[in-house]
PDB file of C-alpha atoms in Angstrom:
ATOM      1  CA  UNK A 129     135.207 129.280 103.047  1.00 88.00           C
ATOM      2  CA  UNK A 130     131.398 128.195 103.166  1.00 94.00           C
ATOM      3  CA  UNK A 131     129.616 126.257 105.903  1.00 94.00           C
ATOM      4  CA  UNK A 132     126.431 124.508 106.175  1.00 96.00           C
ATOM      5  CA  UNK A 133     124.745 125.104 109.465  1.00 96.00           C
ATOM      6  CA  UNK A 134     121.843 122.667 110.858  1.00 97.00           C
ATOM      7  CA  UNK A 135     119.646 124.374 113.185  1.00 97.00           C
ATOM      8  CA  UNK A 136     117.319 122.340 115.407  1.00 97.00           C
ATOM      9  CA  UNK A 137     114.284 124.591 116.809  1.00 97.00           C
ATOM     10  CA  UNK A 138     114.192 124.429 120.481  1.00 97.00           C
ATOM     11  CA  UNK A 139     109.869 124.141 120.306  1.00 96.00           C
ATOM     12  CA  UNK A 140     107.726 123.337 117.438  1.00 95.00           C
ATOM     13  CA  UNK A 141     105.506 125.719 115.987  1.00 96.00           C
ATOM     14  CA  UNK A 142     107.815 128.701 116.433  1.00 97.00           C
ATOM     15  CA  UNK A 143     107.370 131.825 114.004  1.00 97.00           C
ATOM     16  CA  UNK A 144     110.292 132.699 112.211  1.00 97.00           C
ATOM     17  CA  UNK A 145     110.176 136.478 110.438  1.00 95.00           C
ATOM     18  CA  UNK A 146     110.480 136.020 106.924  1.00 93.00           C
ATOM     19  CA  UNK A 147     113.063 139.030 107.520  1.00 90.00           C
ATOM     20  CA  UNK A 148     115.289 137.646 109.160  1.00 93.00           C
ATOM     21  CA  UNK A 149     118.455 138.816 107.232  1.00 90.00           C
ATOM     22  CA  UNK A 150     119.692 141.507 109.818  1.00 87.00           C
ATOM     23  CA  UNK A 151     118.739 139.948 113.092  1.00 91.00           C
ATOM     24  CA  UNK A 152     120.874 136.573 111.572  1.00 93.00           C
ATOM     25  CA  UNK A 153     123.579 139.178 110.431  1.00 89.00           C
ATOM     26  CA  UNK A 154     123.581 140.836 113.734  1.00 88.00           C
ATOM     27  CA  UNK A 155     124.252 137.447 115.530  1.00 91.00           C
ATOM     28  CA  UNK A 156     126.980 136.706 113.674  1.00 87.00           C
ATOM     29  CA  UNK A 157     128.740 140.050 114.433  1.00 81.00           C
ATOM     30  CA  UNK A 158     127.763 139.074 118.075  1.00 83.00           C
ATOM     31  CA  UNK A 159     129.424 135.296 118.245  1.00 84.00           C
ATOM     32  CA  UNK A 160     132.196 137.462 116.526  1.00 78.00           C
ATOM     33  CA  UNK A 161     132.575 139.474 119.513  1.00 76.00           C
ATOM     34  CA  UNK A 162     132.792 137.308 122.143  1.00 77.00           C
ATOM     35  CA  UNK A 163     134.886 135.152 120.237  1.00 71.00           C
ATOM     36  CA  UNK A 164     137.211 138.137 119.055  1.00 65.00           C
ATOM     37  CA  UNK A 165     136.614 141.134 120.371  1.00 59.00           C
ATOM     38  CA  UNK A 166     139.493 143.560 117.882  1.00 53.00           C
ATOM     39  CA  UNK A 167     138.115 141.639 115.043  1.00 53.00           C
ATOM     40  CA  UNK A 168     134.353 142.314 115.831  1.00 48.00           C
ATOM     41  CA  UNK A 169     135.388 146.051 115.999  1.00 50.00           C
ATOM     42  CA  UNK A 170     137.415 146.196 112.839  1.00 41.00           C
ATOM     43  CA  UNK A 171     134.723 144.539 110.933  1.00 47.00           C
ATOM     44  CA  UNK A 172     131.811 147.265 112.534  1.00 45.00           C
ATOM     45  CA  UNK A 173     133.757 150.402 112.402  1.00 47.00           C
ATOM     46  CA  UNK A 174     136.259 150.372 109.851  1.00 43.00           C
ATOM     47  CA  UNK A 175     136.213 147.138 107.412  1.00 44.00           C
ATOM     48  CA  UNK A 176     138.097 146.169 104.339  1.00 47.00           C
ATOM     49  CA  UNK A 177     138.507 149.559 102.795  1.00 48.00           C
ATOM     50  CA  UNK A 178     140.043 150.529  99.353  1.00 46.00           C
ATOM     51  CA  UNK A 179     143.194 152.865  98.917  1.00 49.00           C
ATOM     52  CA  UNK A 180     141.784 156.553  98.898  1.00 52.00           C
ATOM     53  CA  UNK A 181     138.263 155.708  99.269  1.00 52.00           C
ATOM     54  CA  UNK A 182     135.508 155.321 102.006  1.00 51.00           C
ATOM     55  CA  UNK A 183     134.232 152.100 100.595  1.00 51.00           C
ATOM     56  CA  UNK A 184     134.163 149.342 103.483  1.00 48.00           C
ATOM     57  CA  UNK A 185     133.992 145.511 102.928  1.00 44.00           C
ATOM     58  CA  UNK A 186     132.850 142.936 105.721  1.00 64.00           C
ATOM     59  CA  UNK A 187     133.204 139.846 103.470  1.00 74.00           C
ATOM     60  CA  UNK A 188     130.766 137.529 104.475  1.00 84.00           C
ATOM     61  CA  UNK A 189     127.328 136.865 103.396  1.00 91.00           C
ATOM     62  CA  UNK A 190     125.000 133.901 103.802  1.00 94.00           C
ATOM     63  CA  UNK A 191     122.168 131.693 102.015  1.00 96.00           C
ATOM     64  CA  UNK A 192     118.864 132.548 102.772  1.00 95.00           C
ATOM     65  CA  UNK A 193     117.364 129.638 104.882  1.00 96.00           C
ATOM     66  CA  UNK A 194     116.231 126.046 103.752  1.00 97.00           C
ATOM     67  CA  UNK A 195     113.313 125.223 105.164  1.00 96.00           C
ATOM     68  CA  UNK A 196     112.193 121.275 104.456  1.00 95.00           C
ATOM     69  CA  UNK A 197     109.472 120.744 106.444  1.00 93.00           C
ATOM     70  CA  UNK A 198     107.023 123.828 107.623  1.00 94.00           C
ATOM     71  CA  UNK A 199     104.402 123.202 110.185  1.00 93.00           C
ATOM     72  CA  UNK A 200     102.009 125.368 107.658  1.00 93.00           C
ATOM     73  CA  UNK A 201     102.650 126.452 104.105  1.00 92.00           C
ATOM     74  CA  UNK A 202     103.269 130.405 103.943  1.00 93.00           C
ATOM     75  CA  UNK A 203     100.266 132.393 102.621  1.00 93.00           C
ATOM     76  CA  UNK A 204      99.494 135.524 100.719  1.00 91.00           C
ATOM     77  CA  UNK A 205     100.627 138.485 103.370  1.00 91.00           C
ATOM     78  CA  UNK A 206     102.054 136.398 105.427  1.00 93.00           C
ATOM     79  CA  UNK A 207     105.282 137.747 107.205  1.00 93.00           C
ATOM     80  CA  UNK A 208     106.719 134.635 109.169  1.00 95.00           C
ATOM     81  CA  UNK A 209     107.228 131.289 108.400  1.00 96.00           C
ATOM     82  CA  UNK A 210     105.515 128.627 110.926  1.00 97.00           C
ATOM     83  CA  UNK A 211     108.288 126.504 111.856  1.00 97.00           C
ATOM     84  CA  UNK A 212     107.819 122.363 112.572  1.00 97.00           C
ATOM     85  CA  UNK A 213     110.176 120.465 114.687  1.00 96.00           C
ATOM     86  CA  UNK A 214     112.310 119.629 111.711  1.00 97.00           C
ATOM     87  CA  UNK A 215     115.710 121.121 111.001  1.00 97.00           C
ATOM     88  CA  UNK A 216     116.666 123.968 109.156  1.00 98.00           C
ATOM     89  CA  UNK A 217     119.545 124.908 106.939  1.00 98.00           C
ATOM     90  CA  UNK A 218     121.832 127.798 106.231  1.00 97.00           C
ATOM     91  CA  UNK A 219     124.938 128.516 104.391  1.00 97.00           C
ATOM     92  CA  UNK A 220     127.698 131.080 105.750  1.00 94.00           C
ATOM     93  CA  UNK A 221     129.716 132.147 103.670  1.00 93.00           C
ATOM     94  CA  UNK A 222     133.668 134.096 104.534  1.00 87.00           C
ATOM     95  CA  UNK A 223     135.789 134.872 102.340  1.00 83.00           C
ATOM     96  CA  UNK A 224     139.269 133.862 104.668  1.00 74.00           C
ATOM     97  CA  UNK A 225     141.963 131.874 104.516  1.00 68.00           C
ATOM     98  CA  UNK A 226     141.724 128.332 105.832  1.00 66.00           C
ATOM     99  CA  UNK A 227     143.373 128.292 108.652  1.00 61.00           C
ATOM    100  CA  UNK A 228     140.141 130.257 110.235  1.00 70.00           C
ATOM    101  CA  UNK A 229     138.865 127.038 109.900  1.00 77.00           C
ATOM    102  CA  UNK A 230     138.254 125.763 112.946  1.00 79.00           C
ATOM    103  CA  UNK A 231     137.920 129.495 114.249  1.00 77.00           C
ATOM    104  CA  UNK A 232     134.454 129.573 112.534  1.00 79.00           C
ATOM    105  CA  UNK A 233     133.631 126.081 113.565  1.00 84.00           C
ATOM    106  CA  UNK A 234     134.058 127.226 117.002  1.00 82.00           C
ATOM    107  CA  UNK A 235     131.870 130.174 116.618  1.00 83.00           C
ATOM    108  CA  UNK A 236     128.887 128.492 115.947  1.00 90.00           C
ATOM    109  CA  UNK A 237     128.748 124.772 116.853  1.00 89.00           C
ATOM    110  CA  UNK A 238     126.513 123.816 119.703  1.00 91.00           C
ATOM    111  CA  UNK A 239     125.829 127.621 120.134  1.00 93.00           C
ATOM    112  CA  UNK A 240     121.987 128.705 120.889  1.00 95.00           C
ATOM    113  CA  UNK A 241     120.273 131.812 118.138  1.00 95.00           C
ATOM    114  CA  UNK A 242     116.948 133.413 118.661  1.00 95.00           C
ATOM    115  CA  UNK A 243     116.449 135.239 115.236  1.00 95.00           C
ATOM    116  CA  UNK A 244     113.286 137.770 116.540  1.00 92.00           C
ATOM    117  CA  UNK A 245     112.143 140.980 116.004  1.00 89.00           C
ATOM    118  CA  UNK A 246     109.394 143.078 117.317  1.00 88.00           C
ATOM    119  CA  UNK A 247     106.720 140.607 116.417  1.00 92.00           C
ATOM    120  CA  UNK A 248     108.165 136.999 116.540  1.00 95.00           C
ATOM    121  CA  UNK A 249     111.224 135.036 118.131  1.00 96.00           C
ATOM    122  CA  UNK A 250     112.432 131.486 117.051  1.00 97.00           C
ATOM    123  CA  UNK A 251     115.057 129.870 118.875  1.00 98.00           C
ATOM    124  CA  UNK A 252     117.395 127.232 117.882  1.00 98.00           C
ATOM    125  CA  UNK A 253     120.485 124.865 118.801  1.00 97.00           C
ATOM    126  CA  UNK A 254     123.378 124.581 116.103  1.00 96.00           C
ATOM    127  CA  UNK A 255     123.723 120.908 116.312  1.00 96.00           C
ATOM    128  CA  UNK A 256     126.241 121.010 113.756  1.00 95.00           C
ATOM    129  CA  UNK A 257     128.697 123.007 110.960  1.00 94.00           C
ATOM    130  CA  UNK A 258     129.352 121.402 108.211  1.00 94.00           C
ATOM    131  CA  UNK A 259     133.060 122.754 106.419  1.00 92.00           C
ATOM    132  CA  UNK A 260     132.164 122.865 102.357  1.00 94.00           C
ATOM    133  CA  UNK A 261     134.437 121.533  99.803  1.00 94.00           C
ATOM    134  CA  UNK A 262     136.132 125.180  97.746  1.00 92.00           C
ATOM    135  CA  UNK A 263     135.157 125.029  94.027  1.00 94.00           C
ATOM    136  CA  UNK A 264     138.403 125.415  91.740  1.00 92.00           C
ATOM    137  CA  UNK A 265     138.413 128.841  90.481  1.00 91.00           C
ATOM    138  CA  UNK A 266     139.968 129.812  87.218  1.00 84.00           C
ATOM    139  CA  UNK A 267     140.160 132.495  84.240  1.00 82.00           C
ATOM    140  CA  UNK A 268     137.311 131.313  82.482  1.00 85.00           C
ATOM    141  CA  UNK A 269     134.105 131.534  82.092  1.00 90.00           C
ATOM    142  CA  UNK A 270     131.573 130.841  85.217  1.00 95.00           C
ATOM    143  CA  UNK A 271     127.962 130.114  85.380  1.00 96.00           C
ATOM    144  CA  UNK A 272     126.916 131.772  88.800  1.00 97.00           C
ATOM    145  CA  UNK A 273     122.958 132.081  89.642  1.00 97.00           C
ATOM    146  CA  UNK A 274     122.172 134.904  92.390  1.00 96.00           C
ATOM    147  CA  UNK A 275     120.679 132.572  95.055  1.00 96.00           C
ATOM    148  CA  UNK A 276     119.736 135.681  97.335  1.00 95.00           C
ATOM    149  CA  UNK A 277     119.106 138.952  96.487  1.00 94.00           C
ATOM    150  CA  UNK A 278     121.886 140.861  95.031  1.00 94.00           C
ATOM    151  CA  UNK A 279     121.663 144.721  95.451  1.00 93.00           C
ATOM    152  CA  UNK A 280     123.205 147.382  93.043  1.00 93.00           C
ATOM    153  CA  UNK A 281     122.606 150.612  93.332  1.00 92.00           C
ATOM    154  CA  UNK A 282     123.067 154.238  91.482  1.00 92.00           C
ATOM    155  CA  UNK A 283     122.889 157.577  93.289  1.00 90.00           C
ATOM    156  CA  UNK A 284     120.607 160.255  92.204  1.00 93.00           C
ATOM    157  CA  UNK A 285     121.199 163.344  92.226  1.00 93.00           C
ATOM    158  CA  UNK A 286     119.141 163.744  95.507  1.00 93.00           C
ATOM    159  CA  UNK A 287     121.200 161.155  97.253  1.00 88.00           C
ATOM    160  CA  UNK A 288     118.846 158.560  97.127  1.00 89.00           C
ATOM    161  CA  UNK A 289     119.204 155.227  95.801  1.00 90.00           C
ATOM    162  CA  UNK A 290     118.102 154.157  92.358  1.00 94.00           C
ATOM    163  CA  UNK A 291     118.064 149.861  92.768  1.00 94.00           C
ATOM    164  CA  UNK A 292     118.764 148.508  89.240  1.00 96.00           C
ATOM    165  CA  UNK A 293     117.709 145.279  87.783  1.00 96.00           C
ATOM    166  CA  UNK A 294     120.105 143.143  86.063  1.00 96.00           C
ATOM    167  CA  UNK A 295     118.878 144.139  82.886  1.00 96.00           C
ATOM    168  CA  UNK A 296     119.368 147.517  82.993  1.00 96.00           C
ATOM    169  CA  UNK A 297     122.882 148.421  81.222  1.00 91.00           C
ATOM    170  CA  UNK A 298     124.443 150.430  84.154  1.00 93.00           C
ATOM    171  CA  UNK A 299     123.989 146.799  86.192  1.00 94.00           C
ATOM    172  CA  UNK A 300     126.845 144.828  85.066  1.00 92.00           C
ATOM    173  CA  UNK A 301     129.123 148.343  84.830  1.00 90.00           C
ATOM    174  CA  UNK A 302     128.459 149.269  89.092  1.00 90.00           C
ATOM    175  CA  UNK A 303     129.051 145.147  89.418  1.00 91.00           C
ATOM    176  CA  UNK A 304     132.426 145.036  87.916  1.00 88.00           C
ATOM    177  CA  UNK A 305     133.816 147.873  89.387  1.00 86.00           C
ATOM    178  CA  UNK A 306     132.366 145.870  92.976  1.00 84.00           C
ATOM    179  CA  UNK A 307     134.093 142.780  92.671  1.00 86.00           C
ATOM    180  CA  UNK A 308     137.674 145.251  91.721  1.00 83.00           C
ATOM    181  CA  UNK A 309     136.718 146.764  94.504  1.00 81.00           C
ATOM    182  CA  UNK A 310     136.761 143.768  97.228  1.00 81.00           C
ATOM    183  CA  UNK A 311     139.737 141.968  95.506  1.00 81.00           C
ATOM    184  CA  UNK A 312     141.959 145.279  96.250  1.00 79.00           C
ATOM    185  CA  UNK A 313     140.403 145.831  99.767  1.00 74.00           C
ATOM    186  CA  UNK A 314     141.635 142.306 100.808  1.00 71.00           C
ATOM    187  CA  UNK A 315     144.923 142.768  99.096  1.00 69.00           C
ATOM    188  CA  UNK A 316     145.558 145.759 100.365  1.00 63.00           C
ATOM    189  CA  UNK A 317     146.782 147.776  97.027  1.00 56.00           C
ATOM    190  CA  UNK A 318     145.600 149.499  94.233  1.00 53.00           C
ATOM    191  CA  UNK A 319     145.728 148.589  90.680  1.00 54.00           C
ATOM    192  CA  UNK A 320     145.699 151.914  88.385  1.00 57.00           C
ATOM    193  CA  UNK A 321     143.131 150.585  85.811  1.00 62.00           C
ATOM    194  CA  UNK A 322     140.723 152.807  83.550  1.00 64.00           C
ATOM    195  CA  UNK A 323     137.274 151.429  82.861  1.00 68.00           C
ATOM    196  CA  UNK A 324     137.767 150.367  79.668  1.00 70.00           C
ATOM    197  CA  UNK A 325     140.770 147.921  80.965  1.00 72.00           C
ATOM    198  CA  UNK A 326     138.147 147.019  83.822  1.00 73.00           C
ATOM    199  CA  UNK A 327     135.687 145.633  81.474  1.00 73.00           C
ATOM    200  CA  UNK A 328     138.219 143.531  79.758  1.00 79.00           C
ATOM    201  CA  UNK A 329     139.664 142.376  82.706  1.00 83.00           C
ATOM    202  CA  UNK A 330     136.207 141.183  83.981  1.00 88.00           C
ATOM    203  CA  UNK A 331     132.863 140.493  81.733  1.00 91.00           C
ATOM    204  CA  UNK A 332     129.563 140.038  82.925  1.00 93.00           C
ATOM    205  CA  UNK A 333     126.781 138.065  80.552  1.00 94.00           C
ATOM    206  CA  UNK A 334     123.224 137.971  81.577  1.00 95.00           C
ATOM    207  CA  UNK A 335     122.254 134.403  80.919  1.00 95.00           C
ATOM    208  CA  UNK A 336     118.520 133.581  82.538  1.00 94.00           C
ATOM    209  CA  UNK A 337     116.140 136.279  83.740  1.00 95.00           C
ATOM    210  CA  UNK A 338     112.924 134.097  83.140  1.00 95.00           C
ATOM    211  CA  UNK A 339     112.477 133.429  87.439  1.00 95.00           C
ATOM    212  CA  UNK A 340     113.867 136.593  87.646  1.00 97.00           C
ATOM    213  CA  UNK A 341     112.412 138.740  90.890  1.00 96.00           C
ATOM    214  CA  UNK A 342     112.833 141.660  92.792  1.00 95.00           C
ATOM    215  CA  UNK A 343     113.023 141.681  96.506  1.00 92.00           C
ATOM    216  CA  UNK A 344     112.695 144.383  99.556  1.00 88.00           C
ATOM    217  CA  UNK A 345     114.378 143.951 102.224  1.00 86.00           C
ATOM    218  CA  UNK A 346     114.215 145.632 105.575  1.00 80.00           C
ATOM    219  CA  UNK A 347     117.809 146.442 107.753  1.00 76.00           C
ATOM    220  CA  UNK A 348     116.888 147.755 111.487  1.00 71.00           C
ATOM    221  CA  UNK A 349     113.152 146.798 110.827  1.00 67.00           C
ATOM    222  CA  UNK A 350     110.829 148.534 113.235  1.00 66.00           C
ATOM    223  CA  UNK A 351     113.668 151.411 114.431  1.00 70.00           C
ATOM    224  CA  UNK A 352     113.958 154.464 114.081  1.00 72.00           C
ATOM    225  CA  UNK A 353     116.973 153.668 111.492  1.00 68.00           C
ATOM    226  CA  UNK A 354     115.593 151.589 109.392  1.00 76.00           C
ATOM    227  CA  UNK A 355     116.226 151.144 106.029  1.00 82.00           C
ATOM    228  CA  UNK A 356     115.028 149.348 102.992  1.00 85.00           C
ATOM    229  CA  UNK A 357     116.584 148.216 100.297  1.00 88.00           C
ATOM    230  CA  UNK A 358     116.297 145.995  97.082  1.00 92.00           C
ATOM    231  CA  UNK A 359     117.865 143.558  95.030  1.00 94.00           C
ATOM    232  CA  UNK A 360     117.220 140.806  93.081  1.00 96.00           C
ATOM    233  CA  UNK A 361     117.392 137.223  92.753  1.00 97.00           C
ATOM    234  CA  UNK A 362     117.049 133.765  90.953  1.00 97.00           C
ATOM    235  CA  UNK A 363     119.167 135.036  87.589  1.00 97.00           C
ATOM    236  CA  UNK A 364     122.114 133.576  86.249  1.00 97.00           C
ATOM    237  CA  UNK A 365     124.967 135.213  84.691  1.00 96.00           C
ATOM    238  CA  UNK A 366     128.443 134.393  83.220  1.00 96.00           C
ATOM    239  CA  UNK A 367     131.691 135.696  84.983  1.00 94.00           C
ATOM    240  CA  UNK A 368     134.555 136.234  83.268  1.00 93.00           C
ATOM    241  CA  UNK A 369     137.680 137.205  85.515  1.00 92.00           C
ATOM    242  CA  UNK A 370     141.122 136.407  87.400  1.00 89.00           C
ATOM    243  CA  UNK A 371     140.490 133.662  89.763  1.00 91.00           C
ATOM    244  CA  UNK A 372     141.165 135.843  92.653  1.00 88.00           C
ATOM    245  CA  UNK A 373     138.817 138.386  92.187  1.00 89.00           C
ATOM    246  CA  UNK A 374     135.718 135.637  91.431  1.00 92.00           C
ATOM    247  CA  UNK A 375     136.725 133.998  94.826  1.00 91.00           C
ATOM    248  CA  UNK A 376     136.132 137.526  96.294  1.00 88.00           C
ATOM    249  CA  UNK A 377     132.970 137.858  95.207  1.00 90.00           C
ATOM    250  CA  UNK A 378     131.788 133.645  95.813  1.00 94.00           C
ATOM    251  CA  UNK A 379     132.669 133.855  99.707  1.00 92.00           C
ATOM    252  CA  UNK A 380     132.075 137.477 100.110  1.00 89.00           C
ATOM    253  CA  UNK A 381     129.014 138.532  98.733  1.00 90.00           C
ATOM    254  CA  UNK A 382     128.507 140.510  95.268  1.00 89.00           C
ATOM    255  CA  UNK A 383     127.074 143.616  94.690  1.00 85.00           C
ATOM    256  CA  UNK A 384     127.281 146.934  96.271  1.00 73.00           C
ATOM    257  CA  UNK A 385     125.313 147.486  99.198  1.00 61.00           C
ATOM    258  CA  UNK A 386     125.290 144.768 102.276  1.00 66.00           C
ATOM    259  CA  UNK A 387     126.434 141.311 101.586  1.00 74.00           C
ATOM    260  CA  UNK A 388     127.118 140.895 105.700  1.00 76.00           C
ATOM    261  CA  UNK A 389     123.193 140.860 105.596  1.00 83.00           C
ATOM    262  CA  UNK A 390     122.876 138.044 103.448  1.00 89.00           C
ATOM    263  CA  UNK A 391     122.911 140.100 100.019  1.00 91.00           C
ATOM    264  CA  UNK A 392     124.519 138.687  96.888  1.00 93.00           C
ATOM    265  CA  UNK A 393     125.076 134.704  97.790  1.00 95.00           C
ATOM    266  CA  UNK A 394     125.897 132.867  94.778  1.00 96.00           C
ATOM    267  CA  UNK A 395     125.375 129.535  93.515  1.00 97.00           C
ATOM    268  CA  UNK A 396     127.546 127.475  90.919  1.00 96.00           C
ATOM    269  CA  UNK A 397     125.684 126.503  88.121  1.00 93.00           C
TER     270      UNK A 397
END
């Protein structure tokens, strides 16, 4: 299920970090929390996990925000955005069944969110949470554009992470075996498939690269922990594959690495 949030800034000219994916993902796990307390702490320590593997799933993820009216336009090395009195937007995103419903409307209507780091703060009421309609999903082809940064990754042999563009050919292999990946953590069982049965079951076509870019992101900025990672956004590709396991990947995120910090939002095309 997606929702549209509306977020009213408490003061104008507040300075919002243009990195704002983990303190946003962060507040969400809090509202979680004191909302549900065993779900909170299934989703940080354990997860949706895979038969026989150590692969975890949150499944949510979230737009990046809509911004309508700035109090300044963002510059060249800038790293906040200067925020007017005006509302902003943002889409959540879970994949869950719908009687959660009102469970998520109750997390964050009328609640209060300061998204800060070490360097800025902006506050904000929810005034409101806005339920969106479900698309119909089926076993045809789908015209998806990445509307946030999606992140796929190899390791090296170093244990390091090589980030891979959409067009490189490993791309659409590490994707696949994602989305087969989330459907059978949700469901909770294993389908014995080899690769080759995979990429029949679900195809990938690179459509538009031509706004195609690259992003970094930062996760714990400014601790001792932190990490940064990379995707990339603003392509559009076909997806081919049982309605089930697109759904997975529309309200939960796709890609590998950390969709519960806003990675891999799509958009229907």
């Amino acid at each position: 299920m997606r929702f549209k949030l509306t977020l009213k800034p408490t003061n104008p000219g507040q300075k919002l970090t243009l990195n704002y994916n983990h303190p946003f993902s962060s507040w969400i796990y809090t509202r979680i929390k004191e909302s549900d307390a065993s779900y909170a702490a299934f989703l940080h320590q354990k997860g949706y996990r895979t038969q026989d593997s150590t692969k975890t799933f949150k499944h949510f993820t979230f737009s990046k925000f809509v911004v309508p009216q700035k109090a300044k336009a963002i510059e060249k090395g800038d790293d906040f955005m200067l925020l007017s009195d005006q509302p902003i937007y943002i889409t959540v995103s879970f994949f869950i069944d719908k009687a959660a419903e009102d469970f998520i409307i109750g997390l964050f209507n009328n609640q209060q969110i300061s998204i800060y780091n070490k360097k800025y703060q902006a506050d904000f009421i929810i005034s409101s949470v806005e339920s969106l309609p479900a698309p119909a999903f089926a076993n045809v082809p789908m015209r998806f554009k990445a509307a946030s940064p999606m992140v796929i990754a190899e390791k090296r042999v170093d244990g390091t992470d090589e980030y891979l563009p959409p067009t490189d050919p490993r791309f659409a292999r590490y994707l696949v075996q994602n989305l087969f990946d989330k459907y059978e953590s949700v469901h909770g069982k294993s389908i014995d498939v080899d690769t080759a049965t995979l990429d029949k079951l679900i195809r990938i076509k690179l459509i538009d690269t031509e706004k195609m870019r690259s992003k970094l992101i930062w996760i714990k900025q400014d601790r001792n922990d932190e990490t940064k990672i990379k995707g990339y956004e603003n392509f559009s590709f076909d997806l081919t594959a049982p309605a089930g396991i697109i759904e997975a990947g529309f309200y939960g995120g796709i890609g590998k690495y950390t969709s519960a910090a806003g990675m891999g939002f799509l958009e229907i095309v």
